[in-house]
Amino acid sequence: METQNIWNTFNDELYFFILKRVKNKNDTNDIFQNTFLKIHKNLDKLKNEEKVKAWIFQIARNEITNHFNKEALYAGEEVNTNKEISQNINEDVCCFDRFITDLPKIYQDVIELIYIKGLKQKEAASTLDISLENVKARIKRSKEILKTNFKACCKYDLDKKGNLIGEPDCTICNPC
């Protein structure tokens, strides 16, 4: 397995996984970059390609923990040794949580199971008692809704590949 294949398969899912936990776009980008750097450096240590998803998400969890431990050191707080990540972060990504919450229930459930809880699509299909094709369709539709909401509310733009780019610029997130 090559880094490019991992990127093509997991980059969106991994990015949202990190973003949901860190709740800061700049920190998410740093952690995301560090995660892929470690994936690339340690790819030869992956023994079972069938477990690549679990492996990369564990690297991401470790990077998130490292990030919060560094933040705690800078703030003079005690380092969290049990590696639980604090969810009481005051910084928020522009409307992200609101957009997830505002998704129709059928889309919200799929996003939560796959991108937040890290289940595989087959596992999510089984949990929701729907077909794998239905899960994939719901993921695609959810992403379309989220991108539309970000673009409309927060003035983000889409690059050639359909990824969100830009900085948040909305009165809901940044009241004057």
PDB file of C-alpha atoms in Angstrom:
ATOM      1  CA  MET A   1       0.000   0.000   0.000  1.00  0.00           C
ATOM      2  CA  GLU A   2       1.261   3.468  -0.873  1.00  0.00           C
ATOM      3  CA  THR A   3       0.776   6.784   0.914  1.00  0.00           C
ATOM      4  CA  GLN A   4      -1.083   8.157  -2.117  1.00  0.00           C
ATOM      5  CA  ASN A   5      -3.619   5.309  -1.929  1.00  0.00           C
ATOM      6  CA  ILE A   6      -4.154   5.973   1.773  1.00  0.00           C
ATOM      7  CA  TRP A   7      -4.572   9.687   1.032  1.00  0.00           C
ATOM      8  CA  ASN A   8      -7.096   9.044  -1.743  1.00  0.00           C
ATOM      9  CA  THR A   9      -9.105   6.658   0.404  1.00  0.00           C
ATOM     10  CA  PHE A  10      -9.065   8.281   3.833  1.00  0.00           C
ATOM     11  CA  ASN A  11      -8.143  11.979   3.639  1.00  0.00           C
ATOM     12  CA  ASP A  12     -11.675  13.421   4.044  1.00  0.00           C
ATOM     13  CA  GLU A  13     -12.663  10.966   6.736  1.00  0.00           C
ATOM     14  CA  LEU A  14      -9.439  11.500   8.674  1.00  0.00           C
ATOM     15  CA  TYR A  15      -9.643  15.283   8.396  1.00  0.00           C
ATOM     16  CA  PHE A  16     -13.204  15.383   9.788  1.00  0.00           C
ATOM     17  CA  PHE A  17     -12.221  12.906  12.515  1.00  0.00           C
ATOM     18  CA  ILE A  18      -9.465  15.266  13.686  1.00  0.00           C
ATOM     19  CA  LEU A  19     -11.552  18.405  13.204  1.00  0.00           C
ATOM     20  CA  LYS A  20     -14.403  17.096  15.342  1.00  0.00           C
ATOM     21  CA  ARG A  21     -12.026  16.450  18.236  1.00  0.00           C
ATOM     22  CA  VAL A  22      -9.787  19.503  17.983  1.00  0.00           C
ATOM     23  CA  LYS A  23     -12.387  22.074  16.886  1.00  0.00           C
ATOM     24  CA  ASN A  24      -9.802  24.425  15.433  1.00  0.00           C
ATOM     25  CA  LYS A  25      -9.039  24.557  11.726  1.00  0.00           C
ATOM     26  CA  ASN A  26      -5.380  25.562  12.045  1.00  0.00           C
ATOM     27  CA  ASP A  27      -4.626  22.912  14.671  1.00  0.00           C
ATOM     28  CA  THR A  28      -6.516  20.338  12.611  1.00  0.00           C
ATOM     29  CA  ASN A  29      -4.417  21.143   9.560  1.00  0.00           C
ATOM     30  CA  ASP A  30      -1.198  20.757  11.593  1.00  0.00           C
ATOM     31  CA  ILE A  31      -2.298  17.467  13.151  1.00  0.00           C
ATOM     32  CA  PHE A  32      -3.551  16.207   9.785  1.00  0.00           C
ATOM     33  CA  GLN A  33      -0.195  17.010   8.169  1.00  0.00           C
ATOM     34  CA  ASN A  34       1.763  15.394  11.022  1.00  0.00           C
ATOM     35  CA  THR A  35      -0.441  12.322  10.807  1.00  0.00           C
ATOM     36  CA  PHE A  36       0.236  11.837   7.105  1.00  0.00           C
ATOM     37  CA  LEU A  37       3.923  12.470   7.624  1.00  0.00           C
ATOM     38  CA  LYS A  38       4.030   9.667  10.220  1.00  0.00           C
ATOM     39  CA  ILE A  39       1.930   7.429   7.976  1.00  0.00           C
ATOM     40  CA  HIS A  40       4.419   7.948   5.155  1.00  0.00           C
ATOM     41  CA  LYS A  41       7.490   7.437   7.370  1.00  0.00           C
ATOM     42  CA  ASN A  42       6.127   4.299   9.017  1.00  0.00           C
ATOM     43  CA  LEU A  43       4.292   2.676   6.116  1.00  0.00           C
ATOM     44  CA  ASP A  44       6.821  -0.143   6.075  1.00  0.00           C
ATOM     45  CA  LYS A  45       5.752  -1.045   9.639  1.00  0.00           C
ATOM     46  CA  LEU A  46       2.151  -1.765   8.575  1.00  0.00           C
ATOM     47  CA  LYS A  47       2.033  -5.550   8.662  1.00  0.00           C
ATOM     48  CA  ASN A  48      -1.580  -6.153   7.662  1.00  0.00           C
ATOM     49  CA  GLU A  49      -2.996  -3.914   4.936  1.00  0.00           C
ATOM     50  CA  GLU A  50      -6.522  -4.951   5.928  1.00  0.00           C
ATOM     51  CA  LYS A  51      -6.035  -2.991   9.158  1.00  0.00           C
ATOM     52  CA  VAL A  52      -4.788   0.195   7.495  1.00  0.00           C
ATOM     53  CA  LYS A  53      -7.812   2.239   8.611  1.00  0.00           C
ATOM     54  CA  ALA A  54      -7.411   1.315  12.264  1.00  0.00           C
ATOM     55  CA  TRP A  55      -3.683   1.969  11.989  1.00  0.00           C
ATOM     56  CA  ILE A  56      -4.001   5.461  10.508  1.00  0.00           C
ATOM     57  CA  PHE A  57      -6.754   6.467  12.927  1.00  0.00           C
ATOM     58  CA  GLN A  58      -4.579   5.334  15.837  1.00  0.00           C
ATOM     59  CA  ILE A  59      -1.771   7.522  14.511  1.00  0.00           C
ATOM     60  CA  ALA A  60      -4.248  10.420  14.309  1.00  0.00           C
ATOM     61  CA  ARG A  61      -5.466   9.786  17.879  1.00  0.00           C
ATOM     62  CA  ASN A  62      -1.864   9.798  19.093  1.00  0.00           C
ATOM     63  CA  GLU A  63      -1.167  13.053  17.243  1.00  0.00           C
ATOM     64  CA  ILE A  64      -4.290  14.634  18.757  1.00  0.00           C
ATOM     65  CA  THR A  65      -3.195  13.527  22.221  1.00  0.00           C
ATOM     66  CA  ASN A  66       0.297  14.919  21.602  1.00  0.00           C
ATOM     67  CA  HIS A  67      -1.250  18.208  20.517  1.00  0.00           C
ATOM     68  CA  PHE A  68      -3.336  18.546  23.685  1.00  0.00           C
ATOM     69  CA  ASN A  69      -0.421  17.505  25.876  1.00  0.00           C
ATOM     70  CA  LYS A  70       1.745  20.221  24.290  1.00  0.00           C
ATOM     71  CA  GLU A  71      -1.049  22.771  24.778  1.00  0.00           C
ATOM     72  CA  ALA A  72      -1.348  21.749  28.427  1.00  0.00           C
ATOM     73  CA  LEU A  73       2.399  22.179  28.937  1.00  0.00           C
ATOM     74  CA  TYR A  74       2.327  25.663  27.438  1.00  0.00           C
ATOM     75  CA  ALA A  75      -0.611  26.600  29.637  1.00  0.00           C
ATOM     76  CA  GLY A  76       1.126  25.214  32.731  1.00  0.00           C
ATOM     77  CA  GLU A  77      -1.549  22.582  33.232  1.00  0.00           C
ATOM     78  CA  GLU A  78      -0.982  19.001  34.244  1.00  0.00           C
ATOM     79  CA  VAL A  79      -0.469  16.725  31.253  1.00  0.00           C
ATOM     80  CA  ASN A  80      -3.283  14.283  30.629  1.00  0.00           C
ATOM     81  CA  THR A  81      -1.566  10.938  31.093  1.00  0.00           C
ATOM     82  CA  ASN A  82      -4.583   8.737  30.396  1.00  0.00           C
ATOM     83  CA  LYS A  83      -4.679  10.099  26.829  1.00  0.00           C
ATOM     84  CA  GLU A  84      -8.307  11.192  26.982  1.00  0.00           C
ATOM     85  CA  ILE A  85      -8.817  14.226  24.857  1.00  0.00           C
ATOM     86  CA  SER A  86     -10.556  17.131  26.472  1.00  0.00           C
ATOM     87  CA  GLN A  87     -13.758  18.069  24.722  1.00  0.00           C
ATOM     88  CA  ASN A  88     -13.967  21.403  26.556  1.00  0.00           C
ATOM     89  CA  ILE A  89     -12.140  23.382  23.932  1.00  0.00           C
ATOM     90  CA  ASN A  90     -13.471  26.914  23.601  1.00  0.00           C
ATOM     91  CA  GLU A  91     -12.284  27.411  20.043  1.00  0.00           C
ATOM     92  CA  ASP A  92     -14.774  26.309  17.451  1.00  0.00           C
ATOM     93  CA  VAL A  93     -14.678  25.728  13.754  1.00  0.00           C
ATOM     94  CA  CYS A  94     -16.945  28.042  11.859  1.00  0.00           C
ATOM     95  CA  CYS A  95     -20.454  26.576  12.219  1.00  0.00           C
ATOM     96  CA  PHE A  96     -19.177  22.970  12.001  1.00  0.00           C
ATOM     97  CA  ASP A  97     -21.092  21.544  14.956  1.00  0.00           C
ATOM     98  CA  ARG A  98     -24.229  23.442  14.002  1.00  0.00           C
ATOM     99  CA  PHE A  99     -24.105  22.135  10.433  1.00  0.00           C
ATOM    100  CA  ILE A 100     -23.685  18.546  11.638  1.00  0.00           C
ATOM    101  CA  THR A 101     -26.568  18.947  14.099  1.00  0.00           C
ATOM    102  CA  ASP A 102     -28.770  20.539  11.425  1.00  0.00           C
ATOM    103  CA  LEU A 103     -28.339  17.629   9.015  1.00  0.00           C
ATOM    104  CA  PRO A 104     -31.443  15.489   8.568  1.00  0.00           C
ATOM    105  CA  LYS A 105     -31.336  12.619  11.076  1.00  0.00           C
ATOM    106  CA  ILE A 106     -30.576   9.951   8.455  1.00  0.00           C
ATOM    107  CA  TYR A 107     -27.488  11.859   7.300  1.00  0.00           C
ATOM    108  CA  GLN A 108     -26.422  12.921  10.770  1.00  0.00           C
ATOM    109  CA  ASP A 109     -26.436   9.300  11.975  1.00  0.00           C
ATOM    110  CA  VAL A 110     -24.166   8.159   9.139  1.00  0.00           C
ATOM    111  CA  ILE A 111     -21.726  11.059   9.649  1.00  0.00           C
ATOM    112  CA  GLU A 112     -21.582  10.434  13.401  1.00  0.00           C
ATOM    113  CA  LEU A 113     -20.934   6.704  13.022  1.00  0.00           C
ATOM    114  CA  ILE A 114     -18.310   6.958  10.303  1.00  0.00           C
ATOM    115  CA  TYR A 115     -16.508  10.256  10.813  1.00  0.00           C
ATOM    116  CA  ILE A 116     -16.953  10.780  14.532  1.00  0.00           C
ATOM    117  CA  LYS A 117     -16.958   7.246  15.941  1.00  0.00           C
ATOM    118  CA  GLY A 118     -14.675   5.876  13.219  1.00  0.00           C
ATOM    119  CA  LEU A 119     -16.775   2.887  12.161  1.00  0.00           C
ATOM    120  CA  LYS A 120     -16.251   1.300   8.788  1.00  0.00           C
ATOM    121  CA  GLN A 121     -19.006   1.808   6.250  1.00  0.00           C
ATOM    122  CA  LYS A 122     -20.033  -1.856   6.488  1.00  0.00           C
ATOM    123  CA  GLU A 123     -20.271  -1.555  10.270  1.00  0.00           C
ATOM    124  CA  ALA A 124     -22.382   1.592   9.964  1.00  0.00           C
ATOM    125  CA  ALA A 125     -24.682  -0.162   7.496  1.00  0.00           C
ATOM    126  CA  SER A 126     -25.129  -3.022   9.917  1.00  0.00           C
ATOM    127  CA  THR A 127     -25.698  -0.680  12.876  1.00  0.00           C
ATOM    128  CA  LEU A 128     -28.298   1.334  10.955  1.00  0.00           C
ATOM    129  CA  ASP A 129     -29.774  -1.786   9.326  1.00  0.00           C
ATOM    130  CA  ILE A 130     -29.398  -0.380   5.821  1.00  0.00           C
ATOM    131  CA  SER A 131     -27.430  -1.428   2.754  1.00  0.00           C
ATOM    132  CA  LEU A 132     -23.811  -0.438   2.173  1.00  0.00           C
ATOM    133  CA  GLU A 133     -24.899   1.389  -0.985  1.00  0.00           C
ATOM    134  CA  ASN A 134     -27.378   3.404   1.078  1.00  0.00           C
ATOM    135  CA  VAL A 135     -24.620   4.353   3.531  1.00  0.00           C
ATOM    136  CA  LYS A 136     -22.415   5.518   0.662  1.00  0.00           C
ATOM    137  CA  ALA A 137     -25.267   7.551  -0.834  1.00  0.00           C
ATOM    138  CA  ARG A 138     -25.979   9.176   2.534  1.00  0.00           C
ATOM    139  CA  ILE A 139     -22.312  10.046   3.028  1.00  0.00           C
ATOM    140  CA  LYS A 140     -22.171  11.641  -0.408  1.00  0.00           C
ATOM    141  CA  ARG A 141     -25.365  13.610   0.188  1.00  0.00           C
ATOM    142  CA  SER A 142     -24.176  14.689   3.666  1.00  0.00           C
ATOM    143  CA  LYS A 143     -20.930  16.029   2.228  1.00  0.00           C
ATOM    144  CA  GLU A 144     -22.854  17.929  -0.434  1.00  0.00           C
ATOM    145  CA  ILE A 145     -25.104  19.506   2.209  1.00  0.00           C
ATOM    146  CA  LEU A 146     -22.152  20.401   4.449  1.00  0.00           C
ATOM    147  CA  LYS A 147     -20.171  21.940   1.587  1.00  0.00           C
ATOM    148  CA  THR A 148     -23.219  23.933   0.470  1.00  0.00           C
ATOM    149  CA  ASN A 149     -23.795  25.186   4.019  1.00  0.00           C
ATOM    150  CA  PHE A 150     -20.167  26.171   4.494  1.00  0.00           C
ATOM    151  CA  LYS A 151     -20.092  27.940   1.161  1.00  0.00           C
ATOM    152  CA  ALA A 152     -23.364  29.824   1.761  1.00  0.00           C
ATOM    153  CA  CYS A 153     -22.961  30.740   5.433  1.00  0.00           C
ATOM    154  CA  CYS A 154     -19.263  31.093   5.944  1.00  0.00           C
ATOM    155  CA  LYS A 155     -18.178  32.287   2.499  1.00  0.00           C
ATOM    156  CA  TYR A 156     -15.870  29.352   1.954  1.00  0.00           C
ATOM    157  CA  ASP A 157     -15.127  28.431  -1.632  1.00  0.00           C
ATOM    158  CA  LEU A 158     -14.521  25.123  -3.388  1.00  0.00           C
ATOM    159  CA  ASP A 159     -11.289  24.205  -5.125  1.00  0.00           C
ATOM    160  CA  LYS A 160     -11.094  22.184  -8.358  1.00  0.00           C
ATOM    161  CA  LYS A 161     -11.474  18.929  -6.435  1.00  0.00           C
ATOM    162  CA  GLY A 162     -14.534  20.133  -4.511  1.00  0.00           C
ATOM    163  CA  ASN A 163     -12.716  20.657  -1.216  1.00  0.00           C
ATOM    164  CA  LEU A 164     -13.525  23.652   0.986  1.00  0.00           C
ATOM    165  CA  ILE A 165     -10.919  26.411   0.950  1.00  0.00           C
ATOM    166  CA  GLY A 166     -10.720  29.870   2.470  1.00  0.00           C
ATOM    167  CA  GLU A 167     -11.301  31.446   5.844  1.00  0.00           C
ATOM    168  CA  PRO A 168     -14.560  31.727   7.811  1.00  0.00           C
ATOM    169  CA  ASP A 169     -16.382  34.967   7.141  1.00  0.00           C
ATOM    170  CA  CYS A 170     -19.871  34.960   8.568  1.00  0.00           C
ATOM    171  CA  THR A 171     -21.710  37.021  11.109  1.00  0.00           C
ATOM    172  CA  ILE A 172     -23.008  33.938  12.914  1.00  0.00           C
ATOM    173  CA  CYS A 173     -19.501  32.758  13.779  1.00  0.00           C
ATOM    174  CA  ASN A 174     -17.778  36.135  13.985  1.00  0.00           C
ATOM    175  CA  PRO A 175     -20.283  38.665  15.317  1.00  0.00           C
ATOM    176  CA  CYS A 176     -19.117  42.256  15.062  1.00  0.00           C
TER     177      CYS A 176
END
